[in-house]
mmCIF file of C-alpha atoms in Angstrom:
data_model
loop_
_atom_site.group_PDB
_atom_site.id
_atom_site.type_symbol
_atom_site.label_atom_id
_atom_site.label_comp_id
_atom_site.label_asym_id
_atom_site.label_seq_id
_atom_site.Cartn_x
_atom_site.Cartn_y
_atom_site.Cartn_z
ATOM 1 C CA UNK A 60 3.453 21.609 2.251
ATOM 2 C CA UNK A 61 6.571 20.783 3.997
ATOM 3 C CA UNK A 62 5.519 23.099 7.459
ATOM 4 C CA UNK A 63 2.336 20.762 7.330
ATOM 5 C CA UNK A 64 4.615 17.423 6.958
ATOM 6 C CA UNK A 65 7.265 18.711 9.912
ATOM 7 C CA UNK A 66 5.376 20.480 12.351
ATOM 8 C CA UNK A 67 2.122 17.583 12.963
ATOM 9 C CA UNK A 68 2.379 14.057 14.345
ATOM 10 C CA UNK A 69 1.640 11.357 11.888
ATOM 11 C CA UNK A 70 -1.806 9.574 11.387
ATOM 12 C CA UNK A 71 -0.869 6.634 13.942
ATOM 13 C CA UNK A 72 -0.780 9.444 16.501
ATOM 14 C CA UNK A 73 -4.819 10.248 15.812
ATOM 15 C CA UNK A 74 -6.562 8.081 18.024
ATOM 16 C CA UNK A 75 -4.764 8.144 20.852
ATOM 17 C CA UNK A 76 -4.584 12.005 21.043
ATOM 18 C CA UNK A 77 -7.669 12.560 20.425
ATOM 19 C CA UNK A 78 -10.250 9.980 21.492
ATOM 20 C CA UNK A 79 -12.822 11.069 23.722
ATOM 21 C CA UNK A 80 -13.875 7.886 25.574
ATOM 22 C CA UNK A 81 -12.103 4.411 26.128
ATOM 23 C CA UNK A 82 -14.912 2.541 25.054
ATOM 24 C CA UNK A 83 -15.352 4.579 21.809
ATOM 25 C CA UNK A 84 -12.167 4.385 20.817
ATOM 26 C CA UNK A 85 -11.188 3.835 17.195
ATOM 27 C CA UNK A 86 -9.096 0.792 16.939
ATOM 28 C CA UNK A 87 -5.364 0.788 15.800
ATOM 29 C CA UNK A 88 -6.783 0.406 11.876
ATOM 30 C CA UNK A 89 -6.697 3.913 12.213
ATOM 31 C CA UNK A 90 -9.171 6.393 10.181
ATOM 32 C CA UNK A 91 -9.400 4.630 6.793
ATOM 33 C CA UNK A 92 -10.749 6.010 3.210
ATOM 34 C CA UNK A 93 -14.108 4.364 2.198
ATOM 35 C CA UNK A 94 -13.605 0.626 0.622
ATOM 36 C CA UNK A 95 -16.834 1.647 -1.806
ATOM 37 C CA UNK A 96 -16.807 5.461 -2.087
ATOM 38 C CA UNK A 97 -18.896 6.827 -4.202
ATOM 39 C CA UNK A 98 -16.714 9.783 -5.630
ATOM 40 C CA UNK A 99 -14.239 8.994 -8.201
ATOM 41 C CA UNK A 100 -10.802 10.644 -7.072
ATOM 42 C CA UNK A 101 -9.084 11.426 -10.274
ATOM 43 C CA UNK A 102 -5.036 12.559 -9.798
ATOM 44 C CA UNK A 103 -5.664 16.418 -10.959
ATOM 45 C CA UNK A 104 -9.005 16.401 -7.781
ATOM 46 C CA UNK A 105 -6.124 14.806 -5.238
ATOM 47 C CA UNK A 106 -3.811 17.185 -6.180
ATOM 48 C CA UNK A 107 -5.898 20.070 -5.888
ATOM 49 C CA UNK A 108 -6.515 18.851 -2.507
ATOM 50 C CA UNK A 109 -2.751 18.089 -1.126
ATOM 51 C CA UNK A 110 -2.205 22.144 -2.447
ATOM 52 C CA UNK A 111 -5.470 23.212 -0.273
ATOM 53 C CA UNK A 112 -3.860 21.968 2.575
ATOM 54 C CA UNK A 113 -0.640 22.454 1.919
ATOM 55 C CA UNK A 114 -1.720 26.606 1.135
ATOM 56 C CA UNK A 115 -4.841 26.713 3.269
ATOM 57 C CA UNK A 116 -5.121 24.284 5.904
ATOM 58 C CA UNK A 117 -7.922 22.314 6.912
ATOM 59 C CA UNK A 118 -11.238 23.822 5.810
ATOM 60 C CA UNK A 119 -14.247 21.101 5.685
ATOM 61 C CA UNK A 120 -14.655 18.153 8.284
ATOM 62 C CA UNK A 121 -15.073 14.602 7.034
ATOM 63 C CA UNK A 122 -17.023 11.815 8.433
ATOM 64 C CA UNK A 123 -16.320 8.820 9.643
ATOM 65 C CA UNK A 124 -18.368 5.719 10.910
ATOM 66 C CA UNK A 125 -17.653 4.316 14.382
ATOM 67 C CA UNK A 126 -14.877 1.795 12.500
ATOM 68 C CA UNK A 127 -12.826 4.638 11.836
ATOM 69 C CA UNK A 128 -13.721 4.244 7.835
ATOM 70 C CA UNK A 129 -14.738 7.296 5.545
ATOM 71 C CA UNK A 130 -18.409 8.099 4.885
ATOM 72 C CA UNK A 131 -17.299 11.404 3.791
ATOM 73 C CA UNK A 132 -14.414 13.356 2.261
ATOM 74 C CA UNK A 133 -12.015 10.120 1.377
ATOM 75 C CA UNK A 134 -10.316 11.676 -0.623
ATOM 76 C CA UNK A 135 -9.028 14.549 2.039
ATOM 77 C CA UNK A 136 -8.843 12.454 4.136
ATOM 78 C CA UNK A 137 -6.267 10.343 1.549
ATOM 79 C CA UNK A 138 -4.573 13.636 1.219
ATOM 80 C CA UNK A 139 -4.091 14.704 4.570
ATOM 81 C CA UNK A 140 -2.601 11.056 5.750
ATOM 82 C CA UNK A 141 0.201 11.402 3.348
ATOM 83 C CA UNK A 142 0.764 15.073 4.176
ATOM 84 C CA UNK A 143 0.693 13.914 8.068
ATOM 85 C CA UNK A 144 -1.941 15.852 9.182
ATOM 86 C CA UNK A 145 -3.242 15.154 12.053
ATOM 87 C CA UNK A 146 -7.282 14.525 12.514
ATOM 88 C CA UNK A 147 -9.200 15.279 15.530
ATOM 89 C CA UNK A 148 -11.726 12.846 16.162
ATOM 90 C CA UNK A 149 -15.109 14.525 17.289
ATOM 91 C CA UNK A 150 -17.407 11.591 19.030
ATOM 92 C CA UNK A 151 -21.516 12.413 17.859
ATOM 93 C CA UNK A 152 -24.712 10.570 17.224
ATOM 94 C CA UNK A 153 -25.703 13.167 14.761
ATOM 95 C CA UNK A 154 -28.113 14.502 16.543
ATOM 96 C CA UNK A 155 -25.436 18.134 16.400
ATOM 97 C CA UNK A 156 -24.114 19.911 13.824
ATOM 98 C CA UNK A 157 -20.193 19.926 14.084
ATOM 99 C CA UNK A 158 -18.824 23.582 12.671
ATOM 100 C CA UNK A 159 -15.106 24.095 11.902
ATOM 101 C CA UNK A 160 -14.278 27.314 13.100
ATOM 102 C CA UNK A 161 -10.995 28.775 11.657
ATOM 103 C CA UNK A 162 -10.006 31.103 14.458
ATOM 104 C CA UNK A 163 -7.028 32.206 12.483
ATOM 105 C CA UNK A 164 -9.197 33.576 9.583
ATOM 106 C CA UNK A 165 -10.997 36.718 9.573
ATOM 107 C CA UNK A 166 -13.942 38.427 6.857
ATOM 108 C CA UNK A 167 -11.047 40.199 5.500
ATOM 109 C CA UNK A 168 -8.353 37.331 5.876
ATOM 110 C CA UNK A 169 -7.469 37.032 1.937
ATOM 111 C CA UNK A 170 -7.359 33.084 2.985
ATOM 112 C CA UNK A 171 -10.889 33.333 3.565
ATOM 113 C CA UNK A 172 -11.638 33.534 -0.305
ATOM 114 C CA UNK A 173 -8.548 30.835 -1.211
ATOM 115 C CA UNK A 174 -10.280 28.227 1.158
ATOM 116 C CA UNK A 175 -13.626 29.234 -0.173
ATOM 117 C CA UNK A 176 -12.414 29.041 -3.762
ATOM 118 C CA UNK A 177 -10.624 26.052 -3.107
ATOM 119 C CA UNK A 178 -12.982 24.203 -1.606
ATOM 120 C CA UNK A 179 -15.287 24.282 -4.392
ATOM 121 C CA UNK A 180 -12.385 23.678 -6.602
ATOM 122 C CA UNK A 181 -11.877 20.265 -4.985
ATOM 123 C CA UNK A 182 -15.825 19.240 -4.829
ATOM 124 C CA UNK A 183 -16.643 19.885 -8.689
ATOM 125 C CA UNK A 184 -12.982 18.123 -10.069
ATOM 126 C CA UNK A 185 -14.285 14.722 -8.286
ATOM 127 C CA UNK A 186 -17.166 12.690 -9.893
ATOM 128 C CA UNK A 187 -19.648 10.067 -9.076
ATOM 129 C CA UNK A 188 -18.521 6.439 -9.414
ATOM 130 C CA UNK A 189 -21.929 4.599 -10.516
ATOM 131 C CA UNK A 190 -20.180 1.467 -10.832
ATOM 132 C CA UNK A 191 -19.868 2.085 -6.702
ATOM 133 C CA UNK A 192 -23.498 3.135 -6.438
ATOM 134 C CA UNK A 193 -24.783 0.285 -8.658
ATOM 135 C CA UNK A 194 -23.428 -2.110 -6.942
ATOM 136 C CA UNK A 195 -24.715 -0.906 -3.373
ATOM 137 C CA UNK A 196 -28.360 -1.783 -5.643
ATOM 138 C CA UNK A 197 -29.609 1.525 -5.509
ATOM 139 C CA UNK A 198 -33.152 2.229 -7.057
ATOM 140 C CA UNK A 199 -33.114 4.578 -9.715
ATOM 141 C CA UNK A 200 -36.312 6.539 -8.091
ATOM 142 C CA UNK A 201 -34.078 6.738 -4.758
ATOM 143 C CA UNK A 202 -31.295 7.930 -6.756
ATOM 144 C CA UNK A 203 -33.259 10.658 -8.455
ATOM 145 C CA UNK A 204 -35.239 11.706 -5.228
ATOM 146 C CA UNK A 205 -31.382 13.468 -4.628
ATOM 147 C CA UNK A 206 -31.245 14.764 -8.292
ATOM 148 C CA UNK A 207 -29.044 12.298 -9.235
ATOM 149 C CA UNK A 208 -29.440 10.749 -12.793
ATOM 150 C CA UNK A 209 -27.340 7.468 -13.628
ATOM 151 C CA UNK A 210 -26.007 7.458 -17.070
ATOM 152 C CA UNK A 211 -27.548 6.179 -20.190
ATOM 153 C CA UNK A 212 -26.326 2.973 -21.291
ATOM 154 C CA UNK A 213 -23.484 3.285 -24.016
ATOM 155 C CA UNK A 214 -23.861 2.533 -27.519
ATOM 156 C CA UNK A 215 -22.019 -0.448 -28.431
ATOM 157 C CA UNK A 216 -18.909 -0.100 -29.797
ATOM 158 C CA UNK A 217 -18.234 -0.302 -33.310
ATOM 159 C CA UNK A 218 -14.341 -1.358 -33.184
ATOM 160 C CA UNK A 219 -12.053 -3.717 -31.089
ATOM 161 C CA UNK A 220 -11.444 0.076 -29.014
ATOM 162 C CA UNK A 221 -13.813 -1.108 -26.002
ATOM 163 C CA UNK A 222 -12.947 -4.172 -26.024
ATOM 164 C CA UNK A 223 -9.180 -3.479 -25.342
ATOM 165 C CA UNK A 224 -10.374 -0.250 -23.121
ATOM 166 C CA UNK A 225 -11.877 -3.471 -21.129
ATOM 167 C CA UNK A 226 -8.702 -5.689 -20.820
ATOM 168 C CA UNK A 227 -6.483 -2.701 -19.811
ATOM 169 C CA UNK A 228 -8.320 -1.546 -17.350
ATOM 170 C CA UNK A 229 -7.908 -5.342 -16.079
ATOM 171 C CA UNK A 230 -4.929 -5.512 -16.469
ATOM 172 C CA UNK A 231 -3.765 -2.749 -14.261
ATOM 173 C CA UNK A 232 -6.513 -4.157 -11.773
ATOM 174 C CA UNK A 233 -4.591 -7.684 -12.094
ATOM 175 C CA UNK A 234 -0.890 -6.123 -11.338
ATOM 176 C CA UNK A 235 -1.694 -3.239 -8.563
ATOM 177 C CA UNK A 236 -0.482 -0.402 -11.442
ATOM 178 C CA UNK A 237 -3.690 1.646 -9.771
ATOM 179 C CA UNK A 238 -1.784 1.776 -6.574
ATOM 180 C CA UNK A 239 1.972 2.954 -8.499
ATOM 181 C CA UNK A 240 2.917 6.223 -8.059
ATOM 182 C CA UNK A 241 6.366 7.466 -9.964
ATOM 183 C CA UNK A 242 6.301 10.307 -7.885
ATOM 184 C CA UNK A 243 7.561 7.886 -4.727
ATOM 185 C CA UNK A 244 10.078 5.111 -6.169
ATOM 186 C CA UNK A 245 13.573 4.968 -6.820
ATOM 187 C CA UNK A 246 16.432 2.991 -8.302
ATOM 188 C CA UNK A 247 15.985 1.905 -12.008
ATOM 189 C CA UNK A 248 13.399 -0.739 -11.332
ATOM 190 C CA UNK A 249 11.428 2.145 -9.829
ATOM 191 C CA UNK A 250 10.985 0.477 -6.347
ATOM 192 C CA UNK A 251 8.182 1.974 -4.514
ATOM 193 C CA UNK A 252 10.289 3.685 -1.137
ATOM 194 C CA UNK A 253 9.031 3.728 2.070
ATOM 195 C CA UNK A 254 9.010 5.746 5.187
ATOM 196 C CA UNK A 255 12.039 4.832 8.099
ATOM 197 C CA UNK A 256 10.252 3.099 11.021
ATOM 198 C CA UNK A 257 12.232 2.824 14.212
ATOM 199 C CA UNK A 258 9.552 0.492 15.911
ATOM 200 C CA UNK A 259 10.671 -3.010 17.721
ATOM 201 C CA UNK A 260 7.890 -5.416 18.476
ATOM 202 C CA UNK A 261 7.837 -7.402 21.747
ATOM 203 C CA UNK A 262 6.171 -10.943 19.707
ATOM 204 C CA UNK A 263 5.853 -12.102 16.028
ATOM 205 C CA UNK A 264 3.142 -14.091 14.288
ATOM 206 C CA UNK A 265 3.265 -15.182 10.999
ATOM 207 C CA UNK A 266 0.228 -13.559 8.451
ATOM 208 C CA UNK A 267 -1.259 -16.437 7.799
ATOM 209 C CA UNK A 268 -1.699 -17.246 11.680
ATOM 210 C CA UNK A 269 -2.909 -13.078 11.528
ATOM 211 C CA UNK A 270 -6.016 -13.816 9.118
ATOM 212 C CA UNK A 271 -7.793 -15.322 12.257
ATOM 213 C CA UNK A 272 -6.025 -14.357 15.004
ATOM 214 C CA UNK A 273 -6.592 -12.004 18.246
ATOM 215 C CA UNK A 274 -3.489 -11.374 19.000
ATOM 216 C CA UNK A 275 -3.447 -7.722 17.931
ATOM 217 C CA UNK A 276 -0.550 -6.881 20.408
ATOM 218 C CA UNK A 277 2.108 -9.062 18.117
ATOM 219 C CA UNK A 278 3.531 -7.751 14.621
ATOM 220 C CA UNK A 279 2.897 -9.766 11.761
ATOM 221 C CA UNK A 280 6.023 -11.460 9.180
ATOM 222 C CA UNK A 281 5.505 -12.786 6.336
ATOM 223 C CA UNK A 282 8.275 -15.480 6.428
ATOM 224 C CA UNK A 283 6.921 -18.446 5.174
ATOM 225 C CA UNK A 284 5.942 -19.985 1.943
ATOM 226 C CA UNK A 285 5.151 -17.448 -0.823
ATOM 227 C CA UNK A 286 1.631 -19.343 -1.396
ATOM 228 C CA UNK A 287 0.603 -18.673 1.501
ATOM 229 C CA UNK A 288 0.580 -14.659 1.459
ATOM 230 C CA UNK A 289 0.009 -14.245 -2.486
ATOM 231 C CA UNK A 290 -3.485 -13.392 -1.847
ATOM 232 C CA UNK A 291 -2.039 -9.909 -0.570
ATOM 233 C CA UNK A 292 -0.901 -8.881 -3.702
ATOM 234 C CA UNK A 293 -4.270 -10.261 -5.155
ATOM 235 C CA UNK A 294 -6.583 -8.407 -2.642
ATOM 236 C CA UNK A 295 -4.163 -5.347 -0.962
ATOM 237 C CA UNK A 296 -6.813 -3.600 0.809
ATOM 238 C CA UNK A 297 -8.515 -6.348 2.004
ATOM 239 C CA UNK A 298 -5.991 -7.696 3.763
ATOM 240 C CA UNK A 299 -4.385 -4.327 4.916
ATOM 241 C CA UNK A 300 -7.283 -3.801 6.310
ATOM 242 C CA UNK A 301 -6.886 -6.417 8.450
ATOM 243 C CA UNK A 302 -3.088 -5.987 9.469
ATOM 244 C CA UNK A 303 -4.073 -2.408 10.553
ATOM 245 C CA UNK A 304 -5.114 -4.138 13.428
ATOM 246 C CA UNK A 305 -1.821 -5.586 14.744
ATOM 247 C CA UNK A 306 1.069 -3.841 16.188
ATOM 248 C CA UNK A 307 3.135 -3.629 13.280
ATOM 249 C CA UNK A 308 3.787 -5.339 9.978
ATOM 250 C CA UNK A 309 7.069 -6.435 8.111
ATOM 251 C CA UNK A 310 6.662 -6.367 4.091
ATOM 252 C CA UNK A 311 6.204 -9.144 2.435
ATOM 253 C CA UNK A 312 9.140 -11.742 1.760
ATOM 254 C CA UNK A 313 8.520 -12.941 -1.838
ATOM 255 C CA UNK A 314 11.498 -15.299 -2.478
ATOM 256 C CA UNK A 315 14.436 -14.612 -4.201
ATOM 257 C CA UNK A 316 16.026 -18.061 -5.096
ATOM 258 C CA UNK A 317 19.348 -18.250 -6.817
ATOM 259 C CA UNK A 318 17.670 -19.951 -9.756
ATOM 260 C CA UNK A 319 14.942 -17.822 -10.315
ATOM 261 C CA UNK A 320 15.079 -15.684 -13.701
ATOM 262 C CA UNK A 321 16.779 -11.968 -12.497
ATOM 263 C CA UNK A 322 13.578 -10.389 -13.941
ATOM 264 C CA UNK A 323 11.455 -12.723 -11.423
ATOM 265 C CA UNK A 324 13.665 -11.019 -8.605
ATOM 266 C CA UNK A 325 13.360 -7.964 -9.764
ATOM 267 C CA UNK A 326 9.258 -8.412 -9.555
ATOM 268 C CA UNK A 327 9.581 -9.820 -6.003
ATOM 269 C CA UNK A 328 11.500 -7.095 -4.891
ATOM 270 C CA UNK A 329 9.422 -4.629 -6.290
ATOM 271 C CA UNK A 330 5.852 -6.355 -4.678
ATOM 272 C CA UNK A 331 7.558 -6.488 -1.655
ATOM 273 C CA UNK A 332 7.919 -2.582 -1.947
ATOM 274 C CA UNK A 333 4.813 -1.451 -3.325
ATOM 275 C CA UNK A 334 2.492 -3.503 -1.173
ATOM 276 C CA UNK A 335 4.887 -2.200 2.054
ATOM 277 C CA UNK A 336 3.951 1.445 0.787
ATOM 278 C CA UNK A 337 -0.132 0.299 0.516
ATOM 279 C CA UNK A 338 0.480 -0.583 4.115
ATOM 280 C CA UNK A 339 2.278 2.746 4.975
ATOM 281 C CA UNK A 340 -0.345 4.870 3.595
ATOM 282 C CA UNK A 341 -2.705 2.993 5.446
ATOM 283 C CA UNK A 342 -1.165 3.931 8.994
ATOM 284 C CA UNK A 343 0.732 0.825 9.655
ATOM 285 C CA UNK A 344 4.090 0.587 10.972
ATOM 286 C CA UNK A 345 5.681 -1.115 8.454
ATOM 287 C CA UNK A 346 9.064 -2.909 9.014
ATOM 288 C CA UNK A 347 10.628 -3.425 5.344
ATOM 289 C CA UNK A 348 11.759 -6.879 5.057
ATOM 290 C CA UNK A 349 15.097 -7.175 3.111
ATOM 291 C CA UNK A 350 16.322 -10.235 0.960
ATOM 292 C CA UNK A 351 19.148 -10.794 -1.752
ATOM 293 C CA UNK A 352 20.631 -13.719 -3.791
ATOM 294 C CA UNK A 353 23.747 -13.565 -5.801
ATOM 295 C CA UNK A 354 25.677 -9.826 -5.711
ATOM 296 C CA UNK A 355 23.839 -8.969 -8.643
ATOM 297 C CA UNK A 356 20.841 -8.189 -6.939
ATOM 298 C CA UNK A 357 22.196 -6.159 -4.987
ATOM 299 C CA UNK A 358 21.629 -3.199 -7.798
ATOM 300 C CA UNK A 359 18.186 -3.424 -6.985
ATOM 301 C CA UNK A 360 17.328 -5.306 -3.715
ATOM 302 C CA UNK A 361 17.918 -2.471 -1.722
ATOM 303 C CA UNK A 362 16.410 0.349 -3.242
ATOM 304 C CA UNK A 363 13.476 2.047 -1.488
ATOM 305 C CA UNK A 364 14.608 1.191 1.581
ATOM 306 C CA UNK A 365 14.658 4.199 3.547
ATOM 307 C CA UNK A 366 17.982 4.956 5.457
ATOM 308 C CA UNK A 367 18.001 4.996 9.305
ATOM 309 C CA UNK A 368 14.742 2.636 10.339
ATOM 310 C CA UNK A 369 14.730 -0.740 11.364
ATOM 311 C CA UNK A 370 14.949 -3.658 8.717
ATOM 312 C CA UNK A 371 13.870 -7.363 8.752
ATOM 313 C CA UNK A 372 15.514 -10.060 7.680
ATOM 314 C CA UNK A 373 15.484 -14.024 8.307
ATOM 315 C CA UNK A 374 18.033 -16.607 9.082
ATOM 316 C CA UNK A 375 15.683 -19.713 8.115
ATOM 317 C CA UNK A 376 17.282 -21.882 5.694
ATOM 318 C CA UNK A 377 20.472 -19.962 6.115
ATOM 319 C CA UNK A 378 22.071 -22.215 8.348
ATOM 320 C CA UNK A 379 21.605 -25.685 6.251
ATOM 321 C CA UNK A 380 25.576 -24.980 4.251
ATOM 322 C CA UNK A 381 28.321 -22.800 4.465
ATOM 323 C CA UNK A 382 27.361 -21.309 0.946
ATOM 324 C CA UNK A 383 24.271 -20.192 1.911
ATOM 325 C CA UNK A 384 25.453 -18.350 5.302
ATOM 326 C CA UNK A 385 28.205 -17.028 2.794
ATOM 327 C CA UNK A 386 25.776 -15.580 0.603
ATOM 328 C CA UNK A 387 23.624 -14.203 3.960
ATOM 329 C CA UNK A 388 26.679 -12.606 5.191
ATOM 330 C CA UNK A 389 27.865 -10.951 1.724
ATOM 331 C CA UNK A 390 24.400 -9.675 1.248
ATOM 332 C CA UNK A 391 24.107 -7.880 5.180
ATOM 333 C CA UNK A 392 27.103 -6.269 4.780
ATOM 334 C CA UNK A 393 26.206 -4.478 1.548
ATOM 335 C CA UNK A 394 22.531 -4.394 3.349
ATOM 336 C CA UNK A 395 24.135 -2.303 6.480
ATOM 337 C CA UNK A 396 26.524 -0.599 3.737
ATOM 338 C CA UNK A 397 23.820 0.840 1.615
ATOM 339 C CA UNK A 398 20.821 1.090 4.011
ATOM 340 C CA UNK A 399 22.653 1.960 7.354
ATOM 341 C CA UNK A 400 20.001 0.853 9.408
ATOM 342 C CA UNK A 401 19.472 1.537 13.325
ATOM 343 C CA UNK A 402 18.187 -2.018 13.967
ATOM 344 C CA UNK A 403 18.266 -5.501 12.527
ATOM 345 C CA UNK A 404 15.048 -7.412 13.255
ATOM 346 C CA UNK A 405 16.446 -11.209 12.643
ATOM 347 C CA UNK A 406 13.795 -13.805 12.555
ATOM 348 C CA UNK A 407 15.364 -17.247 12.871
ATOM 349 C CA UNK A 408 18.671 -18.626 14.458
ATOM 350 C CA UNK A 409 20.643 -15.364 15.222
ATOM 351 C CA UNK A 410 23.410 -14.825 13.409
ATOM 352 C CA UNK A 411 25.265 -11.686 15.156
ATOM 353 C CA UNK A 412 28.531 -12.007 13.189
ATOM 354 C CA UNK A 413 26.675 -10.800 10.359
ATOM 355 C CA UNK A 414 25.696 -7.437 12.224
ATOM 356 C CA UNK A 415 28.587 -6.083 12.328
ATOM 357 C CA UNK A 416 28.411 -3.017 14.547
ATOM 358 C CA UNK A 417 24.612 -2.833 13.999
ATOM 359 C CA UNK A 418 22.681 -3.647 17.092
ATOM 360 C CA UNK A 419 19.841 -6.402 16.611
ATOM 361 C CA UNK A 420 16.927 -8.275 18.263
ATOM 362 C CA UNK A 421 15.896 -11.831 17.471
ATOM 363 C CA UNK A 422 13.169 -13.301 16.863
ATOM 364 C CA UNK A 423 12.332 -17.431 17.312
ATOM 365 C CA UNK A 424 11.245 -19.107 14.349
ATOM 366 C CA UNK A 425 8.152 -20.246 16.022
ATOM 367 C CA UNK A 426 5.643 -20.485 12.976
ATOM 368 C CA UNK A 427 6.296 -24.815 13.083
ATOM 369 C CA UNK A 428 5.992 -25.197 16.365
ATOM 370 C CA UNK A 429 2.538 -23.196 16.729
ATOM 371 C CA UNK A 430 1.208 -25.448 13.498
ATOM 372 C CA UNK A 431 2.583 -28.654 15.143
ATOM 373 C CA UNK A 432 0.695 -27.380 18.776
ATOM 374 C CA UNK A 433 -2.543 -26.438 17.058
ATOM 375 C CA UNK A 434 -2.140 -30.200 15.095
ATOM 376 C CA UNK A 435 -1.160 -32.228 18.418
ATOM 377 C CA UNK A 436 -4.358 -30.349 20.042
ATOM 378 C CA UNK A 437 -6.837 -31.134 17.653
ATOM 379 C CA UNK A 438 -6.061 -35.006 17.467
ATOM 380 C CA UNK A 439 -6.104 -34.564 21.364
ATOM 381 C CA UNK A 440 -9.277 -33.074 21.667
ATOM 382 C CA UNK A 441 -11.071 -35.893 18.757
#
């Protein structure tokens, strides 16, 4: 597994390398697992995957529609973006067949029968979602032209079992626990961790400006009021989906007030984190944004913040009393002391005192003026 992870280019590489024609190119959303897949991936069928290509190497092809999004094999391709390997894009109408030819494996290459072996492995541990399927309104008769049979109907249940089988299940819907993975936090809270990104964009927009806008050359920041980027941790993939458009994306910056219950900071932090990692497995360069309060947060604010990458941080609000630039200052240097990053991204009023020897780029805070603009216009143009 780790020759895999250090000797390919990551999945943001794909496109570029590999696209055949300008005008079939697969925008920067990169290659993307299928939003309604029919397959259910349990952990035990993803795991026998990562060790297939981890032992193996590639065996099968998947498929892809012309956005770049899974038709078939989501969940190697899942596998293979978090084990970096990288996926040549083959351009067809399907009017070919596309073979794989392993040119490294002979009839009496003992690989042959692990990759055979495996391969079969990894189709029978996944199973069909028919939630997925009945909700694309299949027929039954179409279904069963391909031999496949949806399920009877369960018996009603005769205890309270189903009914909190039900509520759990929403529950973990409700909070994102689907998208957790132990494997890849750290700290006591368990803060998802991210990857070190090194990135500087040239222009910022703010994500709610990002829902509708064009300007898929600018990163997006997500420094304004909390209400206005909730619905990310509501609807992840949706709107990941979208931000794999733009040139980069800081995490989000859920507020940490000085009043705020420590447990609500604690949460904040760790949304921040865990939706920054849903946006790193999905190909985007991800910025993490950091924020503190008072020095006790700093036993948790920085954790999962990967050493060595560029960080985020914002200088709005700073600037209105001495306590508050205090408290900004305190919290950068144990920022720089624990996290050592290459670059501050500073959004807001620079503040280079707070740097220290850290080098850093900054960043207007334009979002007021652009919703004052757009305001003056319209009243202009009525």
């Amino acid at each position: 597994m780790g020759n895999i992870r250090n000797s390919h280019k990551t999945s943001r590489d794909i496109t570029e390398d590999h696209a055949t024609a300008p005008e079939r190119h697969t925008p920067r959303a990169q290659y993307r697992e299928d939003s309604r897949n029919y397959r259910k991936h349990s952990k035990r069928n993803l795991d026998l995957i990562s060790r297939s290509l981890a032992e193996n190497g590639a065996g099968r092809s998947i498929l892809l529609d012309n956005t770049g999004e899974s038709i078939a094999g989501s969940g190697t391709l899942n596998r293979a973006q978090k084990l970096g390997v990288p996926i040549r894009g083959i351009h067809t109408d399907g009017s070919e067949l596309i073979a794989v030819i392993r040119d490294d494996i002979g009839p009496d290459d003992p690989r042959r029968k692990r990759l055979a072996l495996a391969d079969n492995a990894c189709s029978d541990s996944s199973e069909w979602d028919f939630d997925a399927i009945e909700a694309d309104a299949w027929e039954p008769e179409e279904l069963a032209d391909w031999g496949i049979d949806l399920p009877p109907e369960p018996a009603p249940e005769k205890s309270d079992a189903g009914y909190y089988g039900d509520k759990r299940e929403d529950t973990f819907n409700k909070y994102n626990l689907h998208e957790f993975d132990p494997f890849r936090c750290a700290g006591f809270y368990q803060m998802p961790t991210l990857e070190p990104e090194t990135h500087v964009p040239e222009r910022l927009i703010d994500f709610n400006a990002a829902k509708s806008s064009k300007e898929h050359h600018a990163g997006v920041h997500f420094f304004i009021d909390d209400y206005r980027f909730e619905c990310i941790w509501s609807r992840p993939h949706e709107y990941v989906d979208r931000l794999c458009f733009f040139d980069c994306a800081f995490t989000p910056d859920f507020s940490l007030y000085l009043d705020m219950p420590m447990a609500m900071k604690v949460w904040n932090v760790y949304r921040s984190r865990l939706i920054g990692q849903i946006m790193q497995d999905a190909g985007i360069r991800v910025i993490p944004t950091v924020s503190w309060a008072e020095p006790e947060t700093y036993r948790f604010c920085f954790d999962g913040l990967p050493e060595g990458g560029n960080v985020a941080v914002s200088t709005v609000g700073v600037m209105r009393d001495k306590a508050a630039q205090r408290i900004f200052r305190d919290g950068m240097a144990a920022m720089i002391e624990k996290v050592k990053p290459a670059l501050i991204l500073m959004y807001g009023k620079p503040m280079p005192e707070a740097c220290g020897d850290v080098p850093f780029r900054s960043y207007e805070n334009d979002t007021f003026g652009a919703q004052f603009a757009a305001r003056a216009k319209s009243r202009k143009e009525k």
